[in-house]
XYZ file of C-alpha atoms in Angstrom:
594
model
C 98.734 99.164 122.986
C 95.649 100.062 123.156
C 93.454 101.593 119.927
C 91.014 104.148 120.956
C 87.939 104.791 118.584
C 87.732 108.134 116.816
C 84.070 108.702 117.631
C 82.166 111.708 115.052
C 80.153 112.268 118.006
C 83.274 113.491 119.828
C 83.141 116.007 117.541
C 79.627 116.295 117.941
C 79.853 117.182 121.604
C 83.359 119.372 121.358
C 80.640 121.672 118.839
C 77.215 121.482 120.241
C 80.121 122.035 123.596
C 81.360 125.110 121.966
C 78.246 126.521 120.413
C 76.835 126.677 124.545
C 79.944 128.759 125.640
C 79.444 130.840 122.936
C 76.050 131.624 124.091
C 76.593 131.617 127.401
C 78.918 134.408 126.690
C 77.002 135.673 125.003
C 73.058 135.687 126.934
C 75.627 136.529 130.090
C 77.032 140.042 127.889
C 73.350 141.072 127.093
C 72.140 140.039 130.843
C 75.419 142.238 132.006
C 74.145 145.159 129.506
C 70.516 144.507 130.902
C 71.406 144.524 134.079
C 74.320 147.893 133.857
C 71.145 149.332 131.556
C 68.334 148.704 134.491
C 70.832 150.512 137.568
C 72.345 153.189 134.458
C 67.831 153.713 134.079
C 67.412 153.366 138.138
C 70.460 156.290 138.605
C 68.344 158.092 136.244
C 64.954 157.784 138.184
C 66.787 158.662 141.547
C 68.263 161.681 139.018
C 65.565 162.640 138.510
C 63.661 162.390 142.227
C 66.764 163.901 143.454
C 67.001 166.853 141.154
C 62.653 167.425 142.516
C 63.895 167.799 146.362
C 65.928 169.789 145.719
C 64.064 172.473 144.349
C 61.376 171.686 146.181
C 63.566 172.159 149.646
C 65.098 175.075 147.006
C 61.314 176.582 147.116
C 60.733 175.534 150.479
C 63.858 177.946 151.552
C 62.632 180.907 149.755
C 58.886 180.447 150.872
C 60.962 179.987 154.359
C 62.236 183.272 154.152
C 59.056 184.562 152.773
C 57.071 183.704 155.418
C 60.663 185.403 157.914
C 60.022 188.111 156.260
C 56.435 188.943 156.907
C 56.499 187.342 160.401
C 58.730 189.899 161.564
C 57.637 193.454 159.186
C 53.984 192.655 161.554
C 55.069 191.377 164.485
C 58.872 193.028 164.717
C 60.159 190.176 166.942
C 63.698 189.030 165.796
C 63.277 185.002 166.412
C 61.088 185.724 163.035
C 63.842 186.011 160.814
C 65.753 183.086 162.115
C 63.729 181.917 158.827
C 65.310 183.781 157.187
C 68.901 184.620 157.379
C 69.325 180.074 158.049
C 67.512 180.501 153.568
C 70.618 181.719 152.475
C 72.805 178.893 153.440
C 69.889 176.514 152.464
C 69.674 178.041 148.806
C 73.416 177.430 148.350
C 73.530 174.485 149.438
C 70.454 173.523 147.275
C 71.631 175.498 144.105
C 75.459 173.634 144.965
C 73.112 170.118 144.432
C 71.681 171.433 141.544
C 74.084 172.675 139.653
C 75.572 169.793 139.636
C 72.813 167.618 139.015
C 71.810 169.053 135.847
C 75.679 169.865 134.952
C 74.805 167.036 131.786
C 71.663 169.116 131.121
C 72.361 171.763 129.080
C 68.471 173.245 129.212
C 68.346 172.847 133.235
C 71.355 174.515 132.955
C 70.049 177.480 132.360
C 66.216 177.179 133.630
C 68.674 176.575 136.997
C 71.317 179.875 135.736
C 67.398 181.414 135.876
C 65.984 180.263 138.462
C 69.572 181.439 141.060
C 69.222 184.870 139.366
C 65.440 185.688 140.090
C 65.687 184.164 143.394
C 69.199 186.616 144.085
C 66.798 189.393 143.587
C 64.109 188.128 145.514
C 67.180 187.504 148.461
C 66.822 191.783 147.161
C 63.869 192.806 147.614
C 63.181 191.042 151.487
C 66.128 192.626 152.325
C 64.523 195.922 150.373
C 61.404 195.873 152.728
C 63.355 195.162 156.046
C 65.071 198.373 154.685
C 61.395 200.042 154.954
C 59.889 199.787 157.369
C 61.815 200.247 159.946
C 61.257 202.772 162.052
C 64.106 204.098 161.837
C 63.875 204.058 157.512
C 60.779 203.676 157.122
C 59.145 204.170 153.411
C 55.921 203.408 152.485
C 56.305 204.036 149.170
C 59.333 202.003 148.866
C 57.819 198.793 150.973
C 54.996 199.140 148.988
C 56.519 198.764 145.418
C 58.781 196.350 147.156
C 56.053 194.329 148.734
C 54.752 194.131 145.440
C 57.703 194.101 143.524
C 58.611 190.636 145.453
C 55.641 189.775 144.845
C 55.949 189.114 141.456
C 59.214 187.745 141.818
C 58.053 185.228 143.897
C 55.378 184.063 141.489
C 58.484 184.055 138.579
C 60.167 181.511 141.305
C 57.828 179.621 141.102
C 57.225 180.217 137.895
C 60.815 178.554 137.502
C 61.205 176.182 139.591
C 56.854 174.373 137.854
C 58.390 174.411 134.850
C 62.132 172.603 135.702
C 59.661 170.409 137.478
C 57.645 169.495 134.741
C 60.719 168.872 132.392
C 62.221 166.735 134.695
C 59.023 164.660 134.712
C 59.193 163.893 131.134
C 62.584 162.659 131.346
C 61.023 161.116 134.770
C 58.452 159.400 132.402
C 60.414 158.104 129.664
C 62.605 156.286 131.952
C 59.931 154.937 133.974
C 59.047 153.788 130.230
C 62.471 152.731 129.652
C 62.860 151.413 133.775
C 59.497 149.193 133.041
C 60.282 147.782 129.893
C 63.731 146.594 130.913
C 62.397 145.294 134.969
C 59.983 143.767 132.260
C 62.964 141.835 130.233
C 64.458 140.517 132.884
C 62.388 137.697 133.755
C 62.665 137.346 129.912
C 66.010 136.676 130.132
C 66.560 134.013 132.702
C 63.405 132.238 131.320
C 65.419 132.420 128.075
C 68.571 131.543 129.639
C 67.823 128.820 130.787
C 65.932 127.187 128.682
C 68.590 127.630 126.197
C 70.557 125.873 129.023
C 68.593 123.246 129.523
C 67.778 122.916 125.666
C 71.740 122.448 125.423
C 72.151 119.831 127.918
C 69.222 118.005 126.644
C 71.420 118.399 123.712
C 73.576 116.928 125.454
C 72.430 114.094 127.021
C 70.114 112.626 123.644
C 74.171 113.014 121.734
C 75.431 110.921 125.179
C 73.237 108.293 124.806
C 73.433 108.145 120.663
C 77.239 108.160 121.897
C 77.104 105.328 124.712
C 74.532 102.855 122.264
C 76.922 103.688 119.251
C 79.875 102.728 122.231
C 78.139 99.226 123.198
C 77.927 98.269 119.410
C 81.480 99.445 118.327
C 82.949 97.196 121.492
C 80.936 94.760 119.717
C 81.924 94.993 116.773
C 85.343 95.411 118.470
C 85.054 92.073 120.245
C 83.649 90.246 116.496
C 86.702 91.905 115.205
C 89.484 90.810 118.435
C 87.949 87.006 118.161
C 87.682 86.846 113.755
C 91.525 88.580 113.660
C 92.770 85.727 117.145
C 90.940 82.624 114.639
C 91.999 84.160 111.206
C 95.767 84.503 112.993
C 94.670 81.105 113.728
C 94.612 79.428 111.251
C 96.375 81.623 109.095
C 99.385 80.365 111.064
C 100.929 84.456 111.624
C 100.594 86.436 115.596
C 101.569 90.476 116.130
C 103.005 91.949 118.148
C 103.981 95.048 119.722
C 107.573 96.791 120.630
C 107.439 100.016 122.757
C 110.001 101.956 121.497
C 109.804 104.462 124.545
C 108.783 102.261 126.916
C 110.854 99.410 125.730
C 107.290 96.945 126.631
C 106.675 94.546 124.271
C 102.981 92.883 123.352
C 102.477 90.103 121.944
C 98.670 88.585 120.518
C 97.823 85.628 121.736
C 98.761 83.933 119.073
C 102.010 84.025 119.301
C 102.979 82.515 122.530
C 101.268 79.289 120.697
C 103.540 79.806 117.523
C 106.797 79.884 120.327
C 104.550 75.785 121.958
C 103.132 78.091 124.928
C 99.189 79.004 127.064
C 99.187 82.295 125.850
C 100.295 85.313 128.703
C 102.724 82.004 129.847
C 105.460 84.559 130.154
C 106.553 87.789 130.131
C 108.197 88.449 126.714
C 111.005 90.318 126.107
C 113.800 91.345 124.445
C 115.948 88.386 125.364
C 112.858 85.817 125.643
C 112.492 85.648 121.978
C 116.283 85.356 121.231
C 116.928 81.565 123.292
C 113.880 79.892 121.178
C 115.443 81.189 118.263
C 117.353 78.495 116.298
C 122.060 79.557 116.769
C 121.971 79.375 113.087
C 120.223 82.598 113.159
C 120.261 84.253 116.675
C 123.282 86.511 115.205
C 121.289 87.459 111.838
C 117.974 88.302 114.167
C 119.975 90.334 116.851
C 121.354 92.069 114.552
C 118.012 92.726 112.845
C 116.266 93.873 116.343
C 119.732 96.548 116.874
C 118.589 97.100 113.176
C 114.739 98.221 115.166
C 116.580 99.927 117.397
C 118.450 102.421 115.207
C 117.037 102.634 112.271
C 113.278 102.027 113.319
C 112.813 100.031 110.845
C 111.925 96.047 109.708
C 112.871 94.695 106.129
C 111.523 90.709 106.113
C 113.914 88.313 108.448
C 113.592 85.156 107.940
C 114.753 82.829 110.586
C 114.469 79.883 112.720
C 112.734 78.574 115.767
C 112.935 75.704 118.618
C 110.384 75.080 120.287
C 110.209 74.191 123.297
C 109.613 70.566 122.245
C 112.414 71.061 119.828
C 110.126 71.044 116.768
C 111.412 73.458 113.519
C 110.065 75.443 112.709
C 110.313 78.065 110.237
C 109.461 82.245 110.307
C 109.296 84.903 108.393
C 108.726 88.546 110.509
C 108.485 91.868 109.657
C 107.783 95.297 111.164
C 106.267 98.964 110.889
C 106.159 101.957 112.962
C 103.771 104.285 114.067
C 103.465 106.879 115.626
C 100.155 106.582 118.266
C 97.653 110.625 119.226
C 99.730 110.438 122.624
C 103.118 110.860 120.378
C 105.044 107.593 121.941
C 107.104 105.775 118.483
C 105.624 102.278 118.109
C 106.633 98.806 116.372
C 103.554 97.097 114.919
C 105.122 93.233 113.467
C 103.546 90.358 112.464
C 105.132 86.765 111.708
C 105.029 83.994 109.877
C 104.868 80.239 110.372
C 105.773 79.443 106.851
C 107.271 75.413 108.158
C 104.570 74.467 105.407
C 105.518 77.080 103.143
C 109.298 76.229 103.579
C 108.927 72.228 103.382
C 106.930 72.942 100.395
C 109.261 74.946 98.919
C 111.444 72.510 99.016
C 109.103 69.331 97.543
C 109.099 71.411 94.763
C 112.305 72.408 93.639
C 112.676 68.464 93.672
C 109.572 68.180 91.487
C 110.888 70.602 89.296
C 114.726 68.570 88.984
C 112.507 65.845 87.916
C 110.812 68.112 85.528
C 113.608 69.266 84.169
C 114.447 65.459 83.641
C 112.033 64.882 82.148
C 111.582 67.765 79.901
C 115.932 66.511 79.107
C 114.164 62.519 78.365
C 111.151 64.557 76.513
C 114.030 66.349 74.098
C 115.845 62.968 74.182
C 112.493 61.630 72.959
C 111.742 64.204 70.247
C 115.268 63.738 69.000
C 114.759 59.332 68.686
C 111.088 60.734 66.799
C 112.501 62.718 64.414
C 115.802 60.691 63.754
C 115.979 57.130 64.991
C 112.349 55.860 64.649
C 111.452 57.907 61.669
C 115.151 55.349 59.807
C 113.581 52.521 60.223
C 110.495 53.481 58.616
C 111.293 54.991 55.663
C 113.271 51.194 55.210
C 109.897 49.569 55.700
C 107.944 51.848 53.558
C 111.561 52.376 50.926
C 111.451 48.334 51.006
C 107.955 47.658 50.583
C 107.566 50.666 47.508
C 109.924 48.240 45.355
C 107.830 44.556 45.147
C 107.191 45.174 42.178
C 103.677 44.236 40.844
C 104.843 40.960 39.687
C 106.662 40.133 42.538
C 103.063 40.203 44.266
C 101.389 39.052 41.483
C 103.974 35.849 42.066
C 102.610 35.462 46.147
C 99.570 34.465 47.427
C 96.873 36.908 48.217
C 96.456 36.641 51.467
C 100.703 38.029 51.648
C 99.861 40.509 49.636
C 97.189 41.914 51.987
C 100.081 41.862 54.983
C 101.514 44.275 52.812
C 98.702 46.488 51.898
C 98.521 46.183 55.491
C 102.369 46.707 56.244
C 102.009 49.525 53.628
C 99.171 51.406 55.078
C 100.502 51.530 58.611
C 103.713 52.480 57.656
C 101.627 55.731 56.801
C 100.156 55.804 59.419
C 102.708 56.499 61.438
C 104.518 58.298 59.212
C 101.832 61.572 60.449
C 101.802 59.883 63.685
C 105.710 61.093 64.151
C 105.054 64.206 62.009
C 101.808 65.123 64.244
C 103.366 64.820 67.057
C 106.802 66.306 66.772
C 104.494 69.399 65.533
C 102.337 69.241 68.153
C 105.518 69.630 71.106
C 107.212 71.690 68.544
C 103.723 74.451 69.822
C 105.724 73.823 73.151
C 109.219 73.822 72.719
C 110.118 75.670 70.128
C 110.585 79.263 70.015
C 107.598 81.626 71.079
C 108.217 84.918 68.635
C 105.437 87.520 67.934
C 105.238 89.872 64.935
C 102.352 92.117 63.639
C 101.348 90.386 60.446
C 98.287 90.123 58.932
C 96.224 86.739 59.201
C 94.513 87.064 55.237
C 97.951 85.958 54.258
C 98.131 83.568 56.222
C 94.848 81.688 55.206
C 96.224 82.238 52.124
C 98.982 80.154 53.001
C 97.055 77.006 54.674
C 94.786 77.424 51.364
C 98.068 77.315 48.676
C 98.680 74.127 51.503
C 95.386 72.724 50.603
C 95.293 73.207 47.608
C 94.951 69.917 46.925
C 92.142 68.819 48.833
C 90.172 71.496 47.718
C 90.385 70.962 44.589
C 89.114 67.312 44.840
C 86.341 68.218 46.763
C 84.965 70.692 44.817
C 85.260 73.280 47.713
C 84.094 76.817 48.682
C 86.225 79.146 50.947
C 84.007 82.407 51.215
C 87.481 84.740 53.705
C 85.800 87.559 55.304
C 88.880 90.783 55.943
C 91.653 90.216 58.628
C 93.024 91.688 61.029
C 97.202 92.349 61.539
C 97.740 91.402 64.975
C 100.845 90.398 67.057
C 101.366 86.795 67.003
C 103.225 83.552 66.450
C 103.164 82.873 62.607
C 103.809 79.377 61.606
C 102.053 78.686 64.596
C 98.596 80.794 63.456
C 99.371 79.266 60.031
C 98.829 75.866 61.060
C 95.870 76.808 63.590
C 94.390 77.623 59.102
C 95.894 74.946 58.085
C 93.838 72.094 61.832
C 90.290 74.146 61.004
C 90.358 74.222 57.380
C 91.758 70.729 56.998
C 89.055 69.358 60.018
C 86.415 70.917 58.096
C 87.491 68.731 55.036
C 88.252 66.114 56.090
C 84.801 65.552 57.480
C 82.572 67.175 54.807
C 79.068 65.062 53.880
C 79.052 62.341 51.174
C 78.005 64.258 47.865
C 77.726 67.712 49.469
C 80.668 70.264 48.437
C 81.890 72.201 51.115
C 81.456 75.608 51.860
C 83.455 77.115 54.509
C 82.849 80.540 55.627
C 85.550 82.373 57.711
C 84.596 85.912 58.768
C 86.194 88.379 61.976
C 84.809 91.116 64.464
C 86.093 93.007 67.658
C 84.351 91.948 70.358
C 84.302 93.088 74.030
C 86.356 90.314 76.680
C 83.504 92.055 79.978
C 80.523 90.720 76.932
C 81.991 87.242 77.626
C 83.195 87.540 80.935
C 82.625 83.567 81.891
C 84.917 83.096 79.253
C 87.617 85.134 78.541
C 89.943 86.650 80.414
C 88.803 90.352 81.605
C 92.303 92.438 82.035
C 92.270 91.909 78.732
C 89.503 94.268 77.241
C 88.931 93.214 72.982
C 89.566 89.873 71.186
C 88.879 89.891 67.649
C 86.664 87.044 67.510
C 87.347 84.951 64.392
C 84.218 81.385 63.604
C 85.370 78.498 61.070
C 82.003 77.983 59.574
C 81.291 74.579 57.385
C 78.044 72.339 55.953
C 79.860 69.212 56.688
C 78.520 66.337 58.918
C 78.513 67.797 62.652
C 78.960 65.890 65.557
C 77.432 65.816 68.913
C 77.279 69.136 71.188
C 77.890 66.460 74.120
C 81.694 66.187 72.823
C 82.468 70.037 72.262
C 85.285 69.819 75.076
C 86.126 65.747 74.251
C 87.348 67.420 71.174
C 90.696 69.088 71.987
C 92.174 66.617 73.919
C 95.012 65.260 72.331
C 94.398 61.507 70.594
C 90.622 61.601 71.009
C 88.842 60.926 67.947
C 84.874 60.287 67.482
C 85.268 58.272 64.569
C 87.096 55.357 63.769
C 90.657 55.974 61.843
C 88.697 53.412 58.610
C 86.759 55.922 58.058
C 88.008 58.726 58.760
C 92.533 58.818 58.415
C 93.721 61.054 61.054
C 95.829 60.219 64.133
C 93.568 62.641 67.297
C 95.971 65.784 67.450
C 95.211 68.607 65.314
C 92.390 70.201 66.870
C 94.610 69.505 70.463
C 97.296 71.611 67.935
C 94.659 73.799 67.515
C 94.101 74.690 71.345
C 97.628 74.399 71.746
C 98.456 77.344 69.788
C 95.324 79.600 71.169
C 96.948 78.808 74.585
C 100.495 80.055 73.147
C 99.102 82.979 72.421
C 96.468 84.305 74.927
C 93.523 83.272 73.762
C 89.734 80.656 73.275
C 88.747 78.266 71.502
C 85.606 76.699 71.184
C 83.211 74.617 69.329
C 79.313 74.164 68.310
C 78.096 71.975 66.109
C 75.350 69.604 65.086
C 74.526 66.193 63.454
C 74.433 66.539 59.360
C 74.328 70.874 60.501
C 77.732 71.441 59.764
C 80.498 73.187 62.451
C 81.682 76.299 64.412
C 84.637 76.805 65.403
C 85.465 80.041 67.175
C 88.602 81.486 67.582
C 89.220 84.724 70.139
C 92.511 86.463 70.273
C 93.971 88.886 72.184
C 93.801 92.896 69.844
């Protein structure tokens, strides 16, 4: 299955396209309205011209009637009556046309009605003039009156026609202005439409060019990513596959073929082909898991063995997840892990664990021997030496007395060594029960334990207020005993020991290279003395088991005390460090989690 990256620019192009369509529709609607207005303006102009023409025709018809009448009266020739007779029909035709043209104009309609009345009166006057000009009914006075009245009516008709023409001229002037304005806007709208379309085309072209550039970069990244994924699969010994549940088509990554012992694309992957690689012991398990995929659309972790063409057996772990792509197809994405090395390592670890358990049992036996069997002859040696009286010692040679003294010293040193070893062992093996404890009480117990040596050396111990923490009480008390005892042991000659114990709460972020950052706060407890100190190059060595900076003849000890301190602090998930300079004293710092 090919995954198509979703570019933000595609959304931008969609937005630009939608905006362009809306703008074009808007401009088209404006252009359409403009054309409609232009057409309407043309109609109005033509309407005005038609009214003027019909008025001219109407006036011409009346004039024709008047001319015909005069010609007939003068010549008494009937041919002059033809224009007069046809003028009525022309007047009626023009009037009907004008009535339609002025139907939406109340003022002009009223003028038309007045004009028609005047024309009717004029034609009545025509008839009267013809009547009184006839020889049979001739009446000069009445003829003169009707001729004079007809002239006045003609002037009124002419005035009314001029009035209507003037109104139409005003309309025509306004309509011509509107028409000219709309005519002048036509090129502007056309140019605007062209420029807007051009702008959007250029914008789309610019965006598409950017998309091509971005697509090149993304394709390059995809190639690099695919290369890295292929390398990662090869290095990590895993592979990926895709199963289209709708088409039942399976695709393997190149490394899947390699894990099965073939070159990439060596065969067409199908469910049955894969089962041929599965070990007979696991075929049913894998087959059931495949049926579970088809029925339940999920694939939990499945562990099984694979037989390669070379007959080598490899151990596999497979898991998968069902996804739905943009087309709605259901695709199962799976990962195969070659866990052969991990499996063999687990077997080796199991063997080592068995050996470790055996070693722990032997160590427990050693502890028992050290605490019972070894101490029994040691007690007898010390008992027998103690029974040798001074009188008996006086009877033997000086060399014998020296040997007895050395035996007694060695027995005491052996006793201390065994006790320290048992104490170190108990810090690892005893039950770790954490109890909320006041550390000041544990300091007091430690001072009580060391009372004799404190008084003997006239030591001064200053303790600030210590916190209450969840600790293993007897281990922290032993920690305090060992640290205070260490300062008392290594004091400077003829200088009374001074030990200062202080506590402050700190943040782990202040010590990123020293403390665990999972715990936010620690209690920093410092033990500062004025003893002989040591070279700072040994500040880590002194916490190693059996490591001593001085000979056992100068300072008695086993080299276990500070190792016990470090083990106790480790048990509490803390940290201990030391800092010192020769003849400048030492500072031991203990960090315990809050």
